Amino acid sequence: MKSRLVASAALSAIVLLGATGCTFITPQSTKTEYAASDGVNISDADGPIDVRNALIIANEDGTIGNFIAGIVNPTDESATLTVALAGSEPFSITVPGNGTVSLGADEEPLRILDLDTKPGATVEMHFQSGDSTGVKAEVPVLDGSLPYYSDLVPSESVRTPSPTPTPTDTAAPAPAE
C-alpha cells in the first residue's frame, strides 16, 4: 500500500512537472527589451545621451528625409549629441540636463538632404555624445503612408528663407531754392 502511495505521488509530480516544466527553461517575453514602435532605440554605455524611437521619414523617391527621435539626457548637465550619416553633414543637438528633445514633435525634425535611401530600407547612422567614441545603428526609413507620419514627410523643395526687402529712399529730391 505504501508503494502505491509513493508511485501515485511520483506520477503526480511527473505530470505536474511535464505540464509546467516549459516555463523553467523558456525565456520570458516580457523580459526582452525591444523598441515598441517603428523606430530603434540607441544607447551608448560610454555616452550620457540615449536616443529613443529613431527613424527617418522620407519622400517617395528617398532623396530627402526627416530624422525623427526622442533624445534623452538623464544627467544633471547639458550634453550634445552628434548624429552622422554617410555623405551628409553631421547634426548636433544639445539636450539640457535631465531633459529631452523630441525631434518631430516638440522640435522640428532634422532634414537630411541627398538621403539616397527609399522607404522600407534602413540606413546606418553614427550617434556620439560626451567622451564616447559613439555607436552605429541601422535606422529604418519610412514613408508617410501611416496617418501619424503623413505630416512629417519632407517637401520636395528645400526651404530657403525669402529675402527681406530693404527700405529705399524713393522720394524725389526737394527743389533747390
Backbone as a chain_set.jsonl record, in Angstrom:
{"seq": "MKSRLVASAALSAIVLLGATGCTFITPQSTKTEYAASDGVNISDADGPIDVRNALIIANEDGTIGNFIAGIVNPTDESATLTVALAGSEPFSITVPGNGTVSLGADEEPLRILDLDTKPGATVEMHFQSGDSTGVKAEVPVLDGSLPYYSDLVPSESVRTPSPTPTPTDTAAPAPAE", "coords": {"N": [[0.807, -1.188, 0.0], [1.945, 1.193, 0.781], [3.822, 1.522, -1.225], [2.185, 1.986, -3.392], [1.154, 4.509, -2.781], [3.476, 6.061, -2.866], [4.17, 5.691, -5.56], [1.952, 6.888, -6.774], [2.255, 9.553, -5.914], [4.706, 10.127, -7.115], [4.014, 9.875, -9.831], [2.143, 11.948, -10.03], [3.831, 14.133, -9.543], [5.495, 13.983, -11.806], [3.64, 14.428, -13.891], [2.784, 17.01, -13.188], [5.211, 18.427, -13.385], [5.739, 17.997, -16.081], [3.674, 19.422, -17.241], [4.158, 22.039, -16.497], [6.831, 22.469, -16.734], [8.025, 23.721, -18.92], [8.201, 26.453, -18.516], [10.361, 26.751, -16.906], [12.654, 26.708, -18.448], [12.204, 28.311, -20.638], [12.7, 31.516, -21.997], [11.295, 34.529, -20.689], [9.054, 36.519, -22.454], [8.387, 39.093, -21.717], [10.627, 40.055, -20.512], [12.389, 40.709, -22.47], [14.091, 43.294, -24.04], [13.047, 45.727, -26.363], [12.376, 47.907, -29.17], [9.375, 49.391, -29.016], [8.02, 50.634, -31.009], [8.025, 52.036, -34.335], [10.591, 52.93, -34.79], [14.096, 52.764, -33.758], [15.896, 52.13, -30.708], [18.718, 53.701, -29.349], [21.46, 53.245, -27.395], [24.329, 54.244, -25.657], [26.762, 53.033, -23.73], [28.987, 54.44, -22.908], [28.432, 57.097, -23.319], [26.528, 60.042, -22.394], [23.932, 60.416, -23.43], [20.794, 59.076, -24.533], [18.989, 57.698, -27.278], [15.747, 57.535, -28.478], [13.302, 55.734, -30.285], [14.256, 56.272, -32.954], [14.003, 57.23, -36.301], [13.631, 57.692, -39.847], [11.68, 59.709, -41.874], [10.932, 59.645, -45.14], [10.738, 61.18, -48.43], [8.923, 60.049, -51.367], [10.781, 59.067, -53.329], [13.039, 58.765, -51.814], [15.041, 60.704, -51.586], [15.146, 62.885, -49.892], [14.98, 63.249, -46.386], [13.438, 63.294, -43.122], [14.771, 63.315, -39.958], [13.622, 61.759, -37.134], [13.225, 61.598, -33.65], [13.348, 60.825, -30.128], [15.3, 62.352, -27.781], [17.196, 61.762, -24.986], [18.528, 63.016, -22.0], [19.76, 61.909, -19.171], [21.452, 62.968, -17.275], [22.765, 65.487, -14.961], [23.885, 67.673, -16.207], [23.961, 69.685, -19.225], [24.227, 68.165, -22.46], [25.687, 67.259, -25.62], [24.584, 65.743, -28.57], [25.872, 64.191, -31.387], [24.938, 63.436, -34.622], [25.56, 61.444, -37.348], [25.481, 60.713, -40.804], [26.5, 58.808, -43.494], [27.858, 60.644, -46.134], [26.555, 63.044, -45.641], [26.359, 66.191, -43.887], [27.218, 66.242, -40.412], [24.848, 66.398, -37.692], [24.198, 68.364, -34.793], [22.813, 68.214, -31.606], [21.823, 69.802, -28.736], [21.054, 68.864, -25.494], [19.342, 69.725, -22.605], [20.314, 69.265, -19.13], [18.854, 66.501, -17.44], [16.795, 66.464, -19.274], [14.732, 66.336, -22.298], [14.632, 66.152, -25.875], [12.4, 66.279, -28.434], [12.459, 65.464, -31.542], [10.546, 66.222, -34.29], [8.234, 66.285, -32.877], [8.089, 68.153, -30.465], [10.137, 69.722, -31.389], [11.477, 70.839, -34.559], [11.983, 68.359, -37.086], [15.175, 66.936, -38.081], [16.462, 67.748, -41.164], [17.514, 65.726, -43.814], [19.424, 65.924, -46.546], [20.004, 64.596, -49.826], [19.577, 61.856, -49.199], [19.257, 59.291, -50.391], [18.046, 56.767, -49.932], [15.446, 54.622, -50.129], [12.074, 54.503, -48.783], [11.362, 51.821, -46.549], [13.76, 50.623, -46.382], [16.855, 50.456, -44.479], [19.208, 52.697, -42.941], [22.592, 53.285, -42.14], [23.599, 54.962, -39.267], [25.571, 57.151, -37.231], [25.96, 57.741, -33.806], [26.987, 59.954, -31.337], [27.995, 61.053, -28.144], [29.155, 63.076, -25.409], [32.242, 61.9, -24.027], [32.396, 59.633, -25.464], [33.172, 57.241, -28.06], [31.148, 56.7, -29.694], [28.283, 55.064, -31.256], [27.098, 52.889, -33.842], [24.124, 52.482, -35.703], [21.445, 50.79, -37.362], [19.018, 52.543, -38.891], [15.563, 52.737, -39.469], [13.932, 53.643, -42.54], [11.072, 55.267, -43.351], [7.868, 55.889, -44.976], [5.206, 58.282, -45.562], [2.794, 56.91, -45.367], [1.379, 55.968, -43.176], [-1.064, 57.485, -41.125], [-0.199, 59.043, -38.881], [2.356, 59.745, -39.548], [2.197, 61.226, -41.824], [2.279, 64.064, -41.884], [4.943, 64.498, -41.447], [6.478, 63.984, -43.629], [9.034, 65.084, -45.736], [9.0, 68.077, -47.722], [9.414, 68.406, -51.267], [11.044, 70.483, -52.054], [13.751, 72.377, -50.756], [13.473, 74.355, -47.977], [14.12, 77.689, -48.173], [15.038, 80.759, -46.719], [13.057, 83.604, -47.529], [14.15, 86.545, -49.222], [14.604, 89.505, -47.346], [13.06, 92.536, -47.842], [14.752, 95.641, -48.25], [14.393, 98.946, -47.036], [14.183, 101.664, -49.302], [15.096, 104.962, -50.335], [12.752, 106.57, -52.033], [11.742, 108.966, -52.493], [11.437, 112.008, -54.313], [14.085, 114.331, -54.896], [14.169, 117.371, -53.06], [13.31, 120.532, -54.522], [15.839, 122.938, -55.355], [16.415, 126.029, -53.729]], "CA": [[0.0, 0.0, 0.0], [2.83, 2.344, 0.854], [4.453, 1.691, -2.529], [1.183, 2.605, -4.258], [1.093, 5.922, -2.424], [4.705, 6.671, -3.392], [4.052, 5.685, -7.018], [0.944, 7.895, -7.106], [2.869, 10.868, -5.697], [5.726, 10.306, -8.152], [3.308, 10.108, -11.083], [1.586, 13.307, -9.941], [4.947, 15.075, -9.688], [5.938, 13.947, -13.209], [2.612, 15.108, -14.679], [2.846, 18.427, -12.848], [6.441, 18.952, -13.957], [5.579, 17.983, -17.535], [2.723, 20.458, -17.645], [4.659, 23.389, -16.183], [8.288, 22.498, -16.822], [8.496, 24.58, -20.006], [8.494, 27.802, -18.039], [11.645, 26.781, -16.216], [13.75, 26.892, -19.392], [11.821, 29.245, -21.691], [12.84, 32.914, -21.58], [10.046, 35.279, -20.623], [8.997, 37.558, -23.476], [8.296, 40.414, -21.097], [11.959, 40.464, -20.069], [13.169, 41.054, -23.647], [13.999, 44.711, -24.38], [12.915, 45.995, -27.786], [11.727, 49.168, -29.495], [7.957, 49.067, -29.159], [7.442, 51.452, -32.059], [8.605, 51.814, -35.654], [11.995, 53.3, -34.791], [15.023, 51.973, -32.949], [16.487, 52.781, -29.55], [20.171, 53.669, -29.387], [22.082, 53.567, -26.113], [25.785, 54.142, -25.652], [27.159, 52.912, -22.323], [30.043, 55.403, -22.602], [27.95, 58.462, -23.54], [25.431, 60.397, -21.486], [22.626, 60.598, -24.076], [20.11, 57.943, -25.14], [18.094, 58.068, -28.374], [14.573, 56.668, -28.462], [12.424, 55.706, -31.456], [14.9, 56.965, -34.07], [13.586, 56.81, -37.627], [13.655, 58.73, -40.874], [10.516, 59.75, -42.749], [11.478, 60.104, -46.412], [9.818, 61.375, -49.538], [8.67, 58.813, -52.103], [11.964, 58.536, -54.013], [14.121, 58.583, -50.852], [16.129, 61.671, -51.754], [15.145, 63.801, -48.75], [14.362, 62.63, -45.227], [13.379, 63.985, -41.84], [15.171, 62.466, -38.846], [12.682, 61.883, -36.02], [13.697, 60.827, -32.493], [13.315, 61.391, -28.787], [16.674, 62.343, -27.28], [17.07, 61.843, -23.53], [19.745, 63.255, -21.236], [19.441, 61.659, -17.77], [22.461, 63.544, -16.39], [22.437, 66.813, -14.434], [24.469, 68.721, -17.05], [23.584, 69.591, -20.629], [25.131, 67.364, -23.272], [25.447, 67.382, -27.056], [24.57, 64.525, -29.367], [26.211, 64.384, -32.793], [24.364, 62.388, -35.449], [26.187, 61.485, -38.666], [25.039, 59.787, -41.827], [27.498, 58.859, -44.57], [27.536, 61.503, -47.258], [25.898, 64.297, -45.275], [26.96, 66.911, -42.77], [26.683, 65.786, -39.12], [23.961, 67.277, -36.944], [24.441, 68.415, -33.35], [21.631, 68.575, -30.822], [22.148, 69.966, -27.325], [19.926, 68.483, -24.642], [19.598, 70.188, -21.239], [20.402, 68.244, -18.087], [17.576, 65.906, -17.053], [15.795, 66.908, -20.235], [14.53, 65.612, -23.543], [14.322, 66.882, -27.096], [11.588, 65.41, -29.281], [12.511, 65.899, -32.935], [9.335, 65.8, -34.989], [7.078, 66.552, -32.011], [8.27, 69.478, -29.866], [11.135, 70.431, -32.197], [11.469, 70.476, -35.969], [12.878, 67.232, -37.388], [16.404, 67.295, -38.783], [16.339, 67.434, -42.588], [18.67, 65.067, -44.421], [19.43, 66.072, -47.996], [20.742, 63.523, -50.512], [19.436, 60.651, -48.386], [19.528, 58.173, -51.288], [17.542, 55.519, -49.36], [13.992, 54.609, -50.279], [11.317, 53.964, -47.649], [11.349, 50.377, -46.446], [15.139, 50.18, -46.139], [17.493, 51.057, -43.305], [20.422, 53.44, -43.233], [23.485, 53.275, -40.987], [23.872, 56.278, -38.703], [26.52, 57.146, -36.106], [25.497, 58.587, -32.715], [28.088, 60.171, -30.401], [27.781, 62.083, -27.122], [30.158, 63.087, -24.344], [33.586, 61.425, -24.37], [32.232, 58.351, -26.127], [33.524, 57.151, -29.474], [29.87, 56.611, -30.38], [27.759, 53.779, -31.701], [26.407, 52.884, -35.126], [22.849, 51.759, -35.661], [20.64, 50.77, -38.574], [17.802, 53.311, -38.626], [14.594, 52.495, -40.533], [13.43, 54.745, -43.358], [9.647, 55.043, -43.582], [7.18, 56.91, -45.769], [4.1, 58.911, -44.849], [1.534, 56.209, -45.606], [0.635, 55.901, -41.918], [-1.601, 58.824, -40.886], [0.542, 59.834, -37.898], [3.625, 60.18, -40.14], [1.946, 61.95, -43.071], [2.709, 65.465, -41.812], [6.396, 64.545, -41.241], [7.155, 63.749, -44.905], [9.635, 66.346, -46.181], [8.578, 68.58, -49.02], [10.43, 68.165, -52.299], [11.988, 71.595, -52.137], [14.384, 72.773, -49.506], [13.007, 75.676, -47.573], [15.139, 78.722, -48.028], [14.366, 81.982, -46.293], [12.888, 84.596, -48.581], [14.907, 87.748, -48.928], [13.896, 90.584, -46.661], [13.274, 93.792, -48.585], [15.343, 96.758, -47.504], [13.753, 100.194, -47.448], [14.994, 102.58, -50.131], [14.558, 106.313, -50.387], [12.2, 106.781, -53.355], [11.199, 110.333, -52.59], [12.183, 112.883, -55.233], [14.817, 115.367, -54.159], [13.476, 118.675, -52.936], [13.879, 121.538, -55.43], [16.792, 123.875, -54.762], [15.86, 127.375, -53.625]], "C": [[0.854, 1.257, 0.0], [3.481, 2.599, -0.512], [3.468, 2.285, -3.537], [1.081, 4.096, -4.017], [2.314, 6.67, -2.974], [4.636, 6.75, -4.907], [3.055, 6.737, -7.479], [1.503, 9.304, -6.955], [3.923, 11.156, -6.762], [5.084, 10.59, -9.497], [2.701, 11.51, -11.12], [2.673, 14.354, -10.141], [5.424, 15.136, -11.128], [4.937, 14.669, -14.103], [2.663, 16.61, -14.431], [4.083, 19.078, -13.464], [6.346, 19.005, -15.474], [4.661, 19.085, -18.028], [3.272, 21.865, -17.424], [6.154, 23.533, -16.373], [8.824, 23.426, -17.903], [8.897, 25.958, -19.502], [9.808, 27.885, -17.289], [12.794, 27.085, -17.167], [13.441, 27.888, -20.501], [12.006, 30.679, -21.203], [11.479, 33.62, -21.609], [10.082, 36.417, -21.639], [8.975, 38.953, -22.871], [9.641, 40.923, -20.583], [12.849, 40.897, -21.236], [12.98, 42.536, -23.973], [13.938, 44.869, -25.895], [12.269, 47.356, -27.962], [10.269, 48.863, -29.808], [7.268, 49.895, -30.234], [8.141, 51.148, -33.375], [10.092, 52.114, -35.707], [12.835, 52.377, -33.937], [15.522, 52.809, -31.78], [17.992, 52.622, -29.627], [20.691, 54.107, -28.033], [23.574, 53.346, -26.248], [26.217, 54.141, -24.194], [28.206, 53.943, -21.931], [29.6, 56.857, -22.764], [26.752, 58.766, -22.674], [24.038, 60.375, -22.116], [22.112, 59.284, -24.656], [19.16, 58.468, -26.211], [16.968, 57.046, -28.41], [13.762, 56.847, -29.745], [12.995, 56.504, -32.63], [14.432, 56.366, -35.391], [13.686, 57.985, -38.576], [12.381, 58.595, -41.683], [11.006, 60.389, -44.046], [10.376, 60.383, -47.421], [9.78, 60.088, -50.364], [9.913, 58.223, -52.759], [13.183, 58.413, -53.102], [15.278, 59.546, -50.988], [16.256, 62.626, -50.574], [14.449, 63.096, -47.589], [14.352, 63.546, -44.022], [13.73, 62.995, -40.744], [14.284, 62.788, -37.659], [13.235, 61.047, -34.868], [13.38, 61.571, -31.207], [14.72, 61.249, -28.221], [16.63, 62.666, -25.796], [18.442, 62.038, -22.9], [19.422, 63.069, -19.751], [20.443, 62.259, -16.78], [22.04, 64.937, -15.927], [22.944, 67.953, -15.309], [24.021, 68.558, -18.49], [24.65, 68.826, -21.395], [24.726, 67.508, -24.731], [25.546, 66.023, -27.716], [24.922, 64.908, -30.795], [25.717, 63.173, -33.56], [24.967, 62.529, -36.84], [25.646, 60.369, -39.548], [26.032, 59.909, -42.97], [27.01, 59.747, -45.711], [26.823, 62.79, -46.907], [26.617, 64.929, -44.088], [26.383, 66.387, -41.455], [25.8, 66.862, -38.478], [24.367, 67.243, -35.486], [23.184, 68.904, -32.657], [22.063, 68.667, -29.368], [20.889, 69.713, -26.507], [20.237, 68.955, -23.222], [19.665, 69.031, -20.248], [19.028, 67.803, -17.633], [16.45, 66.31, -17.997], [15.698, 66.009, -21.447], [14.315, 66.598, -24.677], [13.585, 65.899, -27.987], [11.566, 65.972, -30.698], [11.296, 65.341, -33.666], [8.082, 65.998, -34.164], [7.2, 67.971, -31.46], [9.226, 70.354, -30.667], [10.987, 69.993, -33.652], [12.37, 69.268, -36.191], [14.127, 67.735, -38.103], [16.29, 66.831, -40.229], [17.636, 66.838, -43.099], [18.519, 65.183, -45.932], [20.269, 64.951, -48.595], [20.734, 62.231, -49.706], [19.779, 59.402, -49.188], [19.155, 56.817, -50.674], [16.021, 55.558, -49.411], [13.325, 54.079, -49.012], [11.23, 52.448, -47.712], [12.732, 49.811, -46.183], [15.624, 50.743, -44.805], [18.743, 51.778, -43.767], [21.282, 53.447, -41.97], [23.789, 54.707, -40.558], [24.801, 56.116, -37.504], [26.037, 58.16, -35.077], [26.612, 58.709, -31.691], [27.718, 61.282, -29.432], [28.855, 61.968, -26.06], [31.525, 62.662, -24.843], [33.556, 60.092, -25.114], [32.75, 58.397, -27.56], [32.271, 57.006, -30.323], [29.5, 55.198, -30.754], [27.088, 53.959, -33.058], [25.136, 52.067, -34.976], [22.18, 51.837, -37.023], [19.29, 51.418, -38.246], [16.823, 53.087, -39.773], [14.173, 53.777, -41.234], [11.997, 54.4, -43.722], [9.082, 56.12, -44.493], [6.031, 57.483, -44.954], [2.779, 58.201, -45.034], [0.719, 56.018, -44.325], [0.179, 57.32, -41.552], [-0.767, 59.668, -39.917], [1.93, 60.23, -38.393], [3.424, 61.092, -41.348], [2.409, 63.407, -43.02], [4.213, 65.608, -41.576], [7.183, 64.262, -42.515], [7.746, 65.074, -45.377], [9.094, 66.768, -47.54], [9.73, 68.388, -50.003], [11.463, 69.283, -52.355], [12.543, 71.913, -50.754], [13.92, 74.178, -49.186], [14.19, 76.62, -47.429], [14.429, 79.991, -47.603], [14.221, 82.941, -47.456], [13.637, 85.872, -48.213], [14.033, 88.808, -48.276], [14.145, 91.884, -47.423], [13.883, 94.858, -47.678], [14.694, 98.045, -47.976], [14.721, 101.042, -48.282], [14.31, 103.929, -50.139], [14.082, 106.581, -51.802], [11.618, 108.182, -53.521], [12.072, 111.151, -53.526], [12.919, 113.949, -54.43], [14.031, 116.683, -54.149], [14.133, 119.674, -53.88], [14.796, 122.496, -54.678], [16.162, 125.26, -54.74], [16.874, 128.399, -53.921]], "O": [[0.548, 2.243, -0.671], [3.67, 3.749, -0.908], [3.878, 3.013, -4.442], [0.935, 4.867, -4.965], [2.187, 7.782, -3.485], [5.004, 7.772, -5.486], [3.294, 7.412, -8.48], [1.241, 10.163, -7.797], [4.028, 12.28, -7.254], [5.554, 11.456, -10.235], [2.751, 12.179, -12.153], [2.459, 15.351, -10.831], [5.728, 16.218, -11.63], [5.332, 15.438, -14.978], [2.59, 17.397, -15.376], [3.992, 20.178, -14.009], [6.823, 19.958, -16.091], [4.856, 19.62, -19.119], [2.867, 22.794, -18.123], [6.694, 24.624, -16.189], [9.967, 23.875, -17.814], [9.84, 26.559, -20.017], [10.32, 28.981, -17.06], [13.802, 27.657, -16.753], [14.346, 28.273, -21.24], [11.53, 31.032, -20.124], [10.632, 33.332, -22.455], [11.039, 37.19, -21.675], [9.499, 39.894, -23.466], [9.772, 42.103, -20.255], [13.95, 41.401, -21.015], [11.852, 42.992, -24.161], [14.69, 44.221, -26.623], [11.685, 47.901, -27.025], [9.973, 48.149, -30.766], [6.043, 49.854, -30.35], [8.783, 50.107, -33.509], [10.789, 51.604, -36.584], [12.364, 51.348, -33.452], [15.565, 54.038, -31.852], [18.492, 51.54, -29.932], [20.397, 55.212, -27.575], [24.024, 52.386, -26.873], [26.055, 55.143, -23.498], [28.315, 54.294, -20.756], [30.337, 57.763, -22.377], [26.034, 57.856, -22.26], [23.048, 60.32, -21.387], [22.878, 58.484, -25.195], [18.594, 59.552, -26.069], [17.21, 55.84, -28.376], [13.564, 57.964, -30.222], [12.292, 57.319, -33.229], [14.46, 55.15, -35.577], [13.81, 59.133, -38.152], [12.034, 57.501, -42.13], [11.443, 61.54, -44.05], [9.25, 59.902, -47.296], [10.523, 59.147, -50.086], [10.091, 57.005, -52.751], [14.25, 58.003, -53.557], [16.389, 59.241, -50.553], [17.346, 63.121, -50.287], [13.439, 62.421, -47.788], [15.164, 64.465, -43.92], [13.079, 61.959, -40.603], [14.197, 63.937, -37.226], [13.668, 59.914, -35.079], [13.171, 62.784, -31.204], [15.269, 60.147, -28.184], [16.1, 63.699, -25.388], [19.395, 61.325, -23.218], [18.867, 63.975, -19.129], [20.297, 62.077, -15.572], [21.074, 65.501, -16.44], [22.482, 69.086, -15.171], [23.734, 67.448, -18.938], [25.824, 68.836, -21.027], [23.582, 67.834, -25.044], [26.47, 65.252, -27.456], [24.343, 65.84, -31.353], [26.023, 62.033, -33.212], [24.899, 63.599, -37.446], [25.393, 59.251, -39.1], [26.368, 61.022, -43.373], [25.883, 59.605, -46.186], [26.508, 63.569, -47.806], [27.382, 64.271, -43.383], [25.186, 66.113, -41.379], [25.985, 68.059, -38.696], [24.829, 66.215, -34.99], [22.571, 69.887, -33.073], [22.613, 67.709, -28.824], [19.82, 70.26, -26.779], [21.293, 68.619, -22.686], [19.134, 67.95, -20.503], [18.132, 68.629, -17.458], [15.303, 66.477, -17.582], [16.463, 65.058, -21.608], [13.874, 67.728, -24.466], [14.086, 64.81, -28.266], [10.759, 66.844, -31.017], [11.052, 64.134, -33.657], [6.974, 65.892, -34.69], [6.511, 68.883, -31.918], [9.136, 71.581, -30.626], [10.447, 68.926, -33.943], [13.416, 69.158, -35.552], [14.132, 68.832, -38.663], [16.048, 65.652, -40.488], [18.719, 67.369, -42.854], [17.601, 64.612, -46.522], [21.154, 64.417, -47.928], [21.771, 61.587, -49.55], [20.517, 58.543, -48.707], [19.864, 55.831, -50.873], [15.391, 56.426, -48.806], [13.922, 53.309, -48.259], [11.049, 51.864, -48.781], [12.866, 48.648, -45.803], [14.88, 51.424, -44.099], [19.272, 51.506, -44.845], [20.765, 53.596, -40.863], [24.181, 55.547, -41.368], [24.812, 55.075, -36.849], [25.738, 59.304, -35.421], [27.134, 57.699, -31.219], [27.195, 62.321, -29.834], [29.403, 60.889, -25.835], [31.927, 63.018, -25.95], [34.605, 59.496, -25.358], [32.766, 59.452, -28.194], [32.325, 57.172, -31.541], [30.284, 54.262, -30.597], [26.578, 55.033, -33.381], [25.084, 51.094, -34.225], [22.328, 52.822, -37.746], [18.524, 50.905, -37.43], [17.202, 53.229, -40.936], [14.07, 54.841, -40.624], [11.737, 53.362, -44.331], [9.729, 57.134, -44.751], [5.908, 57.185, -43.765], [1.728, 58.821, -44.875], [-0.507, 55.918, -44.385], [0.964, 58.262, -41.662], [-0.638, 60.877, -40.109], [2.622, 60.987, -37.712], [4.388, 61.674, -41.844], [2.887, 63.93, -44.026], [4.715, 66.73, -41.51], [8.413, 64.293, -42.5], [7.042, 66.083, -45.418], [8.775, 65.936, -48.389], [10.882, 68.229, -49.6], [12.628, 69.042, -52.672], [11.877, 71.735, -49.734], [13.972, 75.075, -50.028], [15.124, 76.373, -46.666], [13.329, 80.272, -48.078], [15.131, 83.086, -48.273], [13.743, 86.229, -47.04], [12.865, 88.972, -48.626], [15.29, 92.286, -47.625], [13.559, 94.951, -46.494], [14.466, 98.226, -49.172], [15.916, 101.116, -47.994], [13.095, 104.026, -49.97], [14.902, 106.798, -52.695], [11.072, 108.522, -54.57], [13.295, 111.008, -53.535], [12.424, 114.412, -53.402], [13.337, 117.032, -55.103], [15.355, 119.68, -54.032], [14.558, 122.82, -53.515], [15.437, 125.616, -55.669], [16.576, 129.593, -53.879]]}, "num_chains": 1, "name": "protein.A"}
